[in-house]
Amino acid sequence: MRIPVLLALGATFACLFVRPAHAATDVALRPSPTSHGAAITLGDLFDGAGSAGTEVVAPAATTGGEAVLDAARVQVTAKRAGLLWDNPTGQRRIIVSSLGGVPSPRLPASVASAARGRSVASASKRSQTLAYARNVNAGDLLAASDFVWSDEAVAPGDAPTDAEAVIGKAARRPLRAGAAVGLHDLASARVIKRDDLVSVAFEDGGISLVLQAKALADAGVGDTLQLVNIQSKKTLEAVVTGAGKAVVGPGADAIRASVFDPLRLASR
C-alpha cells in the first residue's frame, strides 16, 4: 500500500513545482511601424506587445530612413517572445520608418552582423550605396539579408535607391560581397518555364481577349517571351506579367516603355 501512496504524493509535489505554460498573446501589426531609437523592437512593430515590446528585432535606419524586415523572420522572433502574429494578409516584408535616435549610418560590426538575415536598412541613401552582403551565384534569388548599405561601394548609374526594388530578384551573373548593386545585374525570378501553357491577354478600347499559348523559353516578370498559339500554331511575342500570364498589344507596349524609365523600373 505504501507504493501507491508515495506515487500520489510525488505527483502532488510535481504539480506544485511545474510552471504552467503561458499562452501566446495575440498582437496586431501597427499600420505604419516606426522606430524611435537605434534598434527596432517588437513594441515598435506590434500593438499590445506588453513586456515583450523591448525585444530587439533589428537595427533601425538613420533618421528619416527606412528598414526593410522579412515578415517571416519577424513572426518567428515574435513567437519566441510569446507574441502571436498570424500575418492575415500574407505580408512578405515590413517597412519601418525611423524618427531618430540613430546618430550615424555606420553600425557597430557586432550589431550589423546580427542584423544580417533579418533586415536591410535603407538608411542614409544620399551617402550610402546598396551592396551585396555575400558572394552571389548566377541564378540566386536575393532576400533582404543579402543586401547591406555601404559607405565604400561606388554606386553605378542604375543603383537602386530602395532595397524593395531588388529583394526577390535573381542574379544574372556571379556577384561578389561588397560590390555595389546595379539593376542591370538582376532579373525577375523565372515564373514561366519552357513548354508551360500561358494565358495571353489582349486589351484595347474595351475589347478583351485571352488565348492559350506554349512558352518557347523560361521567363520572368517583365521579360519578352516567344510563344506558340495552341490553336493557330503561329508564333507570337508577349510580355510576362506573372506566373502563367502574359500580355500583348498596348499592355505589352506600356511595360516595355517602363523598362527605359529608371523611376518606374525601380518601383517594379
PDB file of N, CA and C in Angstrom, residues 101-177:
ATOM      1  N   GLY A 101      17.224  59.061 -33.310  1.00  0.00           N
ATOM      2  CA  GLY A 101      17.921  58.304 -32.294  1.00  0.00           C
ATOM      3  C   GLY A 101      19.101  57.531 -32.834  1.00  0.00           C
ATOM      4  N   VAL A 102      19.356  57.643 -34.163  1.00  0.00           N
ATOM      5  CA  VAL A 102      20.499  56.957 -34.749  1.00  0.00           C
ATOM      6  C   VAL A 102      21.446  58.015 -35.289  1.00  0.00           C
ATOM      7  N   PRO A 103      22.504  58.370 -34.563  1.00  0.00           N
ATOM      8  CA  PRO A 103      23.364  59.471 -34.952  1.00  0.00           C
ATOM      9  C   PRO A 103      24.222  59.207 -36.170  1.00  0.00           C
ATOM     10  N   SER A 104      24.515  57.940 -36.472  1.00  0.00           N
ATOM     11  CA  SER A 104      25.417  57.636 -37.577  1.00  0.00           C
ATOM     12  C   SER A 104      24.897  56.461 -38.369  1.00  0.00           C
ATOM     13  N   PRO A 105      25.046  56.467 -39.724  1.00  0.00           N
ATOM     14  CA  PRO A 105      24.592  55.340 -40.525  1.00  0.00           C
ATOM     15  C   PRO A 105      25.443  54.096 -40.342  1.00  0.00           C
ATOM     16  N   ARG A 106      26.648  54.226 -39.761  1.00  0.00           N
ATOM     17  CA  ARG A 106      27.512  53.064 -39.592  1.00  0.00           C
ATOM     18  C   ARG A 106      27.208  52.389 -38.256  1.00  0.00           C
ATOM     19  N   LEU A 107      26.825  51.131 -38.301  1.00  0.00           N
ATOM     20  CA  LEU A 107      26.512  50.374 -37.091  1.00  0.00           C
ATOM     21  C   LEU A 107      27.743  49.634 -36.596  1.00  0.00           C
ATOM     22  N   PRO A 108      27.843  49.347 -35.282  1.00  0.00           N
ATOM     23  CA  PRO A 108      28.930  48.513 -34.791  1.00  0.00           C
ATOM     24  C   PRO A 108      28.927  47.180 -35.521  1.00  0.00           C
ATOM     25  N   ALA A 109      30.109  46.614 -35.728  1.00  0.00           N
ATOM     26  CA  ALA A 109      30.219  45.373 -36.502  1.00  0.00           C
ATOM     27  C   ALA A 109      29.375  44.262 -35.920  1.00  0.00           C
ATOM     28  N   SER A 110      29.307  44.164 -34.584  1.00  0.00           N
ATOM     29  CA  SER A 110      28.542  43.090 -33.950  1.00  0.00           C
ATOM     30  C   SER A 110      27.063  43.229 -34.232  1.00  0.00           C
ATOM     31  N   VAL A 111      26.569  44.470 -34.226  1.00  0.00           N
ATOM     32  CA  VAL A 111      25.150  44.716 -34.484  1.00  0.00           C
ATOM     33  C   VAL A 111      24.830  44.465 -35.945  1.00  0.00           C
ATOM     34  N   ALA A 112      25.721  44.932 -36.823  1.00  0.00           N
ATOM     35  CA  ALA A 112      25.479  44.743 -38.251  1.00  0.00           C
ATOM     36  C   ALA A 112      25.474  43.266 -38.605  1.00  0.00           C
ATOM     37  N   SER A 113      26.381  42.499 -37.990  1.00  0.00           N
ATOM     38  CA  SER A 113      26.437  41.068 -38.248  1.00  0.00           C
ATOM     39  C   SER A 113      25.171  40.380 -37.787  1.00  0.00           C
ATOM     40  N   ALA A 114      24.662  40.774 -36.616  1.00  0.00           N
ATOM     41  CA  ALA A 114      23.437  40.161 -36.099  1.00  0.00           C
ATOM     42  C   ALA A 114      22.243  40.519 -36.954  1.00  0.00           C
ATOM     43  N   ALA A 115      22.321  41.665 -37.592  1.00  0.00           N
ATOM     44  CA  ALA A 115      21.185  42.123 -38.395  1.00  0.00           C
ATOM     45  C   ALA A 115      21.065  41.381 -39.707  1.00  0.00           C
ATOM     46  N   ARG A 116      22.196  40.841 -40.216  1.00  0.00           N
ATOM     47  CA  ARG A 116      22.140  40.144 -41.489  1.00  0.00           C
ATOM     48  C   ARG A 116      21.228  38.938 -41.359  1.00  0.00           C
ATOM     49  N   GLY A 117      20.365  38.731 -42.365  1.00  0.00           N
ATOM     50  CA  GLY A 117      19.406  37.638 -42.296  1.00  0.00           C
ATOM     51  C   GLY A 117      18.100  38.116 -41.708  1.00  0.00           C
ATOM     52  N   ARG A 118      18.056  39.374 -41.197  1.00  0.00           N
ATOM     53  CA  ARG A 118      16.815  39.857 -40.623  1.00  0.00           C
ATOM     54  C   ARG A 118      16.343  41.145 -41.285  1.00  0.00           C
ATOM     55  N   SER A 119      17.254  42.010 -41.704  1.00  0.00           N
ATOM     56  CA  SER A 119      16.785  43.279 -42.240  1.00  0.00           C
ATOM     57  C   SER A 119      17.782  43.913 -43.176  1.00  0.00           C
ATOM     58  N   VAL A 120      17.287  44.882 -43.967  1.00  0.00           N
ATOM     59  CA  VAL A 120      18.125  45.755 -44.758  1.00  0.00           C
ATOM     60  C   VAL A 120      17.698  47.165 -44.411  1.00  0.00           C
ATOM     61  N   ALA A 121      18.577  47.954 -43.883  1.00  0.00           N
ATOM     62  CA  ALA A 121      18.240  49.331 -43.521  1.00  0.00           C
ATOM     63  C   ALA A 121      18.540  50.234 -44.696  1.00  0.00           C
ATOM     64  N   SER A 122      17.522  50.882 -45.247  1.00  0.00           N
ATOM     65  CA  SER A 122      17.721  51.822 -46.345  1.00  0.00           C
ATOM     66  C   SER A 122      17.915  53.190 -45.729  1.00  0.00           C
ATOM     67  N   ALA A 123      18.981  53.344 -45.012  1.00  0.00           N
ATOM     68  CA  ALA A 123      19.176  54.477 -44.130  1.00  0.00           C
ATOM     69  C   ALA A 123      19.561  55.754 -44.867  1.00  0.00           C
ATOM     70  N   SER A 124      20.823  56.097 -44.880  1.00  0.00           N
ATOM     71  CA  SER A 124      21.250  57.360 -45.449  1.00  0.00           C
ATOM     72  C   SER A 124      21.489  57.187 -46.936  1.00  0.00           C
ATOM     73  N   LYS A 125      20.459  57.283 -47.725  1.00  0.00           N
ATOM     74  CA  LYS A 125      20.548  56.981 -49.143  1.00  0.00           C
ATOM     75  C   LYS A 125      21.436  57.973 -49.892  1.00  0.00           C
ATOM     76  N   ARG A 126      21.609  59.182 -49.355  1.00  0.00           N
ATOM     77  CA  ARG A 126      22.450  60.162 -50.032  1.00  0.00           C
ATOM     78  C   ARG A 126      23.934  59.827 -49.874  1.00  0.00           C
ATOM     79  N   SER A 127      24.310  59.163 -48.775  1.00  0.00           N
ATOM     80  CA  SER A 127      25.715  58.905 -48.507  1.00  0.00           C
ATOM     81  C   SER A 127      26.098  57.438 -48.631  1.00  0.00           C
ATOM     82  N   GLN A 128      25.142  56.537 -48.740  1.00  0.00           N
ATOM     83  CA  GLN A 128      25.435  55.116 -48.795  1.00  0.00           C
ATOM     84  C   GLN A 128      24.910  54.475 -50.071  1.00  0.00           C
ATOM     85  N   THR A 129      25.535  53.352 -50.408  1.00  0.00           N
ATOM     86  CA  THR A 129      25.171  52.618 -51.611  1.00  0.00           C
ATOM     87  C   THR A 129      24.783  51.203 -51.229  1.00  0.00           C
ATOM     88  N   LEU A 130      23.733  50.685 -51.847  1.00  0.00           N
ATOM     89  CA  LEU A 130      23.310  49.318 -51.577  1.00  0.00           C
ATOM     90  C   LEU A 130      24.344  48.360 -52.158  1.00  0.00           C
ATOM     91  N   ALA A 131      24.798  47.405 -51.328  1.00  0.00           N
ATOM     92  CA  ALA A 131      25.822  46.449 -51.749  1.00  0.00           C
ATOM     93  C   ALA A 131      25.405  45.041 -51.347  1.00  0.00           C
ATOM     94  N   TYR A 132      26.113  44.052 -51.891  1.00  0.00           N
ATOM     95  CA  TYR A 132      25.809  42.655 -51.578  1.00  0.00           C
ATOM     96  C   TYR A 132      26.481  42.250 -50.270  1.00  0.00           C
ATOM     97  N   ALA A 133      25.746  41.551 -49.420  1.00  0.00           N
ATOM     98  CA  ALA A 133      26.261  41.118 -48.117  1.00  0.00           C
ATOM     99  C   ALA A 133      27.024  39.798 -48.225  1.00  0.00           C
ATOM    100  N   ARG A 134      26.921  39.121 -49.360  1.00  0.00           N
ATOM    101  CA  ARG A 134      27.596  37.831 -49.542  1.00  0.00           C
ATOM    102  C   ARG A 134      27.942  37.659 -51.005  1.00  0.00           C
ATOM    103  N   ASN A 135      28.766  36.663 -51.289  1.00  0.00           N
ATOM    104  CA  ASN A 135      29.026  36.304 -52.680  1.00  0.00           C
ATOM    105  C   ASN A 135      27.780  35.635 -53.250  1.00  0.00           C
ATOM    106  N   VAL A 136      27.381  36.062 -54.417  1.00  0.00           N
ATOM    107  CA  VAL A 136      26.133  35.588 -55.015  1.00  0.00           C
ATOM    108  C   VAL A 136      26.440  34.809 -56.290  1.00  0.00           C
ATOM    109  N   ASN A 137      25.800  33.673 -56.444  1.00  0.00           N
ATOM    110  CA  ASN A 137      25.952  32.877 -57.664  1.00  0.00           C
ATOM    111  C   ASN A 137      24.897  33.264 -58.698  1.00  0.00           C
ATOM    112  N   ALA A 138      25.202  33.044 -59.944  1.00  0.00           N
ATOM    113  CA  ALA A 138      24.235  33.318 -61.005  1.00  0.00           C
ATOM    114  C   ALA A 138      22.972  32.491 -60.768  1.00  0.00           C
ATOM    115  N   GLY A 139      21.822  33.140 -60.842  1.00  0.00           N
ATOM    116  CA  GLY A 139      20.550  32.462 -60.640  1.00  0.00           C
ATOM    117  C   GLY A 139      20.042  32.495 -59.217  1.00  0.00           C
ATOM    118  N   ASP A 140      20.880  32.928 -58.257  1.00  0.00           N
ATOM    119  CA  ASP A 140      20.431  33.005 -56.860  1.00  0.00           C
ATOM    120  C   ASP A 140      19.296  34.010 -56.712  1.00  0.00           C
ATOM    121  N   LEU A 141      18.271  33.639 -55.927  1.00  0.00           N
ATOM    122  CA  LEU A 141      17.213  34.573 -55.583  1.00  0.00           C
ATOM    123  C   LEU A 141      17.674  35.359 -54.364  1.00  0.00           C
ATOM    124  N   LEU A 142      17.485  36.669 -54.385  1.00  0.00           N
ATOM    125  CA  LEU A 142      18.031  37.547 -53.353  1.00  0.00           C
ATOM    126  C   LEU A 142      16.971  37.960 -52.337  1.00  0.00           C
ATOM    127  N   ALA A 143      17.332  37.814 -51.066  1.00  0.00           N
ATOM    128  CA  ALA A 143      16.444  38.185 -49.963  1.00  0.00           C
ATOM    129  C   ALA A 143      16.976  39.449 -49.291  1.00  0.00           C
ATOM    130  N   ALA A 144      16.220  39.971 -48.330  1.00  0.00           N
ATOM    131  CA  ALA A 144      16.631  41.184 -47.624  1.00  0.00           C
ATOM    132  C   ALA A 144      17.994  41.011 -46.970  1.00  0.00           C
ATOM    133  N   SER A 145      18.274  39.791 -46.488  1.00  0.00           N
ATOM    134  CA  SER A 145      19.533  39.533 -45.789  1.00  0.00           C
ATOM    135  C   SER A 145      20.744  39.559 -46.717  1.00  0.00           C
ATOM    136  N   ASP A 146      20.526  39.584 -48.038  1.00  0.00           N
ATOM    137  CA  ASP A 146      21.634  39.564 -48.989  1.00  0.00           C
ATOM    138  C   ASP A 146      22.157  40.954 -49.328  1.00  0.00           C
ATOM    139  N   PHE A 147      21.584  42.001 -48.726  1.00  0.00           N
ATOM    140  CA  PHE A 147      21.975  43.367 -49.024  1.00  0.00           C
ATOM    141  C   PHE A 147      22.359  44.123 -47.761  1.00  0.00           C
ATOM    142  N   VAL A 148      23.322  45.033 -47.910  1.00  0.00           N
ATOM    143  CA  VAL A 148      23.695  45.951 -46.830  1.00  0.00           C
ATOM    144  C   VAL A 148      23.925  47.326 -47.451  1.00  0.00           C
ATOM    145  N   TRP A 149      23.850  48.371 -46.632  1.00  0.00           N
ATOM    146  CA  TRP A 149      24.181  49.715 -47.100  1.00  0.00           C
ATOM    147  C   TRP A 149      25.634  49.980 -46.782  1.00  0.00           C
ATOM    148  N   SER A 150      26.388  50.433 -47.779  1.00  0.00           N
ATOM    149  CA  SER A 150      27.836  50.569 -47.660  1.00  0.00           C
ATOM    150  C   SER A 150      28.286  52.009 -47.877  1.00  0.00           C
ATOM    151  N   ASP A 151      29.328  52.406 -47.126  1.00  0.00           N
ATOM    152  CA  ASP A 151      29.955  53.713 -47.322  1.00  0.00           C
ATOM    153  C   ASP A 151      31.056  53.648 -48.372  1.00  0.00           C
ATOM    154  N   GLU A 152      31.552  52.427 -48.655  1.00  0.00           N
ATOM    155  CA  GLU A 152      32.697  52.278 -49.548  1.00  0.00           C
ATOM    156  C   GLU A 152      32.317  51.986 -50.992  1.00  0.00           C
ATOM    157  N   ALA A 153      31.222  51.251 -51.221  1.00  0.00           N
ATOM    158  CA  ALA A 153      30.847  50.851 -52.584  1.00  0.00           C
ATOM    159  C   ALA A 153      30.511  52.080 -53.433  1.00  0.00           C
ATOM    160  N   VAL A 154      30.920  52.037 -54.691  1.00  0.00           N
ATOM    161  CA  VAL A 154      30.650  53.134 -55.632  1.00  0.00           C
ATOM    162  C   VAL A 154      29.401  52.792 -56.444  1.00  0.00           C
ATOM    163  N   ALA A 155      28.403  53.638 -56.357  1.00  0.00           N
ATOM    164  CA  ALA A 155      27.109  53.355 -56.990  1.00  0.00           C
ATOM    165  C   ALA A 155      27.197  53.457 -58.506  1.00  0.00           C
ATOM    166  N   PRO A 156      26.671  52.456 -59.227  1.00  0.00           N
ATOM    167  CA  PRO A 156      26.588  52.566 -60.686  1.00  0.00           C
ATOM    168  C   PRO A 156      25.436  53.483 -61.070  1.00  0.00           C
ATOM    169  N   GLY A 157      25.297  53.743 -62.353  1.00  0.00           N
ATOM    170  CA  GLY A 157      24.257  54.662 -62.801  1.00  0.00           C
ATOM    171  C   GLY A 157      22.848  54.180 -62.530  1.00  0.00           C
ATOM    172  N   ASP A 158      22.675  52.853 -62.474  1.00  0.00           N
ATOM    173  CA  ASP A 158      21.330  52.306 -62.233  1.00  0.00           C
ATOM    174  C   ASP A 158      21.213  51.726 -60.824  1.00  0.00           C
ATOM    175  N   ALA A 159      21.949  52.291 -59.866  1.00  0.00           N
ATOM    176  CA  ALA A 159      21.873  51.814 -58.484  1.00  0.00           C
ATOM    177  C   ALA A 159      20.481  52.053 -57.916  1.00  0.00           C
ATOM    178  N   PRO A 160      19.858  51.063 -57.266  1.00  0.00           N
ATOM    179  CA  PRO A 160      18.524  51.259 -56.675  1.00  0.00           C
ATOM    180  C   PRO A 160      18.626  52.160 -55.449  1.00  0.00           C
ATOM    181  N   THR A 161      17.608  52.943 -55.224  1.00  0.00           N
ATOM    182  CA  THR A 161      17.556  53.822 -54.053  1.00  0.00           C
ATOM    183  C   THR A 161      16.734  53.206 -52.931  1.00  0.00           C
ATOM    184  N   ASP A 162      16.172  52.042 -53.171  1.00  0.00           N
ATOM    185  CA  ASP A 162      15.343  51.369 -52.175  1.00  0.00           C
ATOM    186  C   ASP A 162      15.549  49.872 -52.312  1.00  0.00           C
ATOM    187  N   ALA A 163      15.789  49.200 -51.197  1.00  0.00           N
ATOM    188  CA  ALA A 163      16.001  47.754 -51.228  1.00  0.00           C
ATOM    189  C   ALA A 163      14.800  47.015 -51.795  1.00  0.00           C
ATOM    190  N   GLU A 164      13.609  47.576 -51.659  1.00  0.00           N
ATOM    191  CA  GLU A 164      12.396  46.929 -52.171  1.00  0.00           C
ATOM    192  C   GLU A 164      12.496  46.650 -53.667  1.00  0.00           C
ATOM    193  N   ALA A 165      13.298  47.459 -54.395  1.00  0.00           N
ATOM    194  CA  ALA A 165      13.391  47.309 -55.844  1.00  0.00           C
ATOM    195  C   ALA A 165      14.141  46.047 -56.251  1.00  0.00           C
ATOM    196  N   VAL A 166      14.939  45.469 -55.337  1.00  0.00           N
ATOM    197  CA  VAL A 166      15.773  44.326 -55.716  1.00  0.00           C
ATOM    198  C   VAL A 166      15.511  43.059 -54.901  1.00  0.00           C
ATOM    199  N   ILE A 167      14.819  43.164 -53.778  1.00  0.00           N
ATOM    200  CA  ILE A 167      14.503  41.971 -52.997  1.00  0.00           C
ATOM    201  C   ILE A 167      13.594  41.056 -53.825  1.00  0.00           C
ATOM    202  N   GLY A 168      13.961  39.795 -53.917  1.00  0.00           N
ATOM    203  CA  GLY A 168      13.173  38.850 -54.701  1.00  0.00           C
ATOM    204  C   GLY A 168      13.658  38.690 -56.130  1.00  0.00           C
ATOM    205  N   LYS A 169      14.654  39.502 -56.549  1.00  0.00           N
ATOM    206  CA  LYS A 169      15.210  39.380 -57.891  1.00  0.00           C
ATOM    207  C   LYS A 169      16.209  38.221 -57.948  1.00  0.00           C
ATOM    208  N   ALA A 170      16.623  37.855 -59.160  1.00  0.00           N
ATOM    209  CA  ALA A 170      17.607  36.797 -59.358  1.00  0.00           C
ATOM    210  C   ALA A 170      18.864  37.390 -59.984  1.00  0.00           C
ATOM    211  N   ALA A 171      20.029  36.865 -59.605  1.00  0.00           N
ATOM    212  CA  ALA A 171      21.297  37.364 -60.133  1.00  0.00           C
ATOM    213  C   ALA A 171      21.509  36.853 -61.558  1.00  0.00           C
ATOM    214  N   ARG A 172      21.875  37.761 -62.457  1.00  0.00           N
ATOM    215  CA  ARG A 172      22.150  37.368 -63.834  1.00  0.00           C
ATOM    216  C   ARG A 172      23.531  36.719 -63.960  1.00  0.00           C
ATOM    217  N   ARG A 173      24.455  37.058 -63.043  1.00  0.00           N
ATOM    218  CA  ARG A 173      25.831  36.565 -63.102  1.00  0.00           C
ATOM    219  C   ARG A 173      26.387  36.491 -61.684  1.00  0.00           C
ATOM    220  N   PRO A 174      27.543  35.883 -61.476  1.00  0.00           N
ATOM    221  CA  PRO A 174      28.134  35.862 -60.132  1.00  0.00           C
ATOM    222  C   PRO A 174      28.462  37.273 -59.666  1.00  0.00           C
ATOM    223  N   LEU A 175      28.218  37.554 -58.395  1.00  0.00           N
ATOM    224  CA  LEU A 175      28.441  38.890 -57.830  1.00  0.00           C
ATOM    225  C   LEU A 175      29.178  38.717 -56.509  1.00  0.00           C
ATOM    226  N   ARG A 176      30.116  39.598 -56.215  1.00  0.00           N
ATOM    227  CA  ARG A 176      30.933  39.436 -55.012  1.00  0.00           C
ATOM    228  C   ARG A 176      30.396  40.282 -53.857  1.00  0.00           C
ATOM    229  N   ALA A 177      30.660  39.809 -52.659  1.00  0.00           N
ATOM    230  CA  ALA A 177      30.262  40.534 -51.461  1.00  0.00           C
ATOM    231  C   ALA A 177      30.942  41.894 -51.428  1.00  0.00           C
TER     232      ALA A 177
END
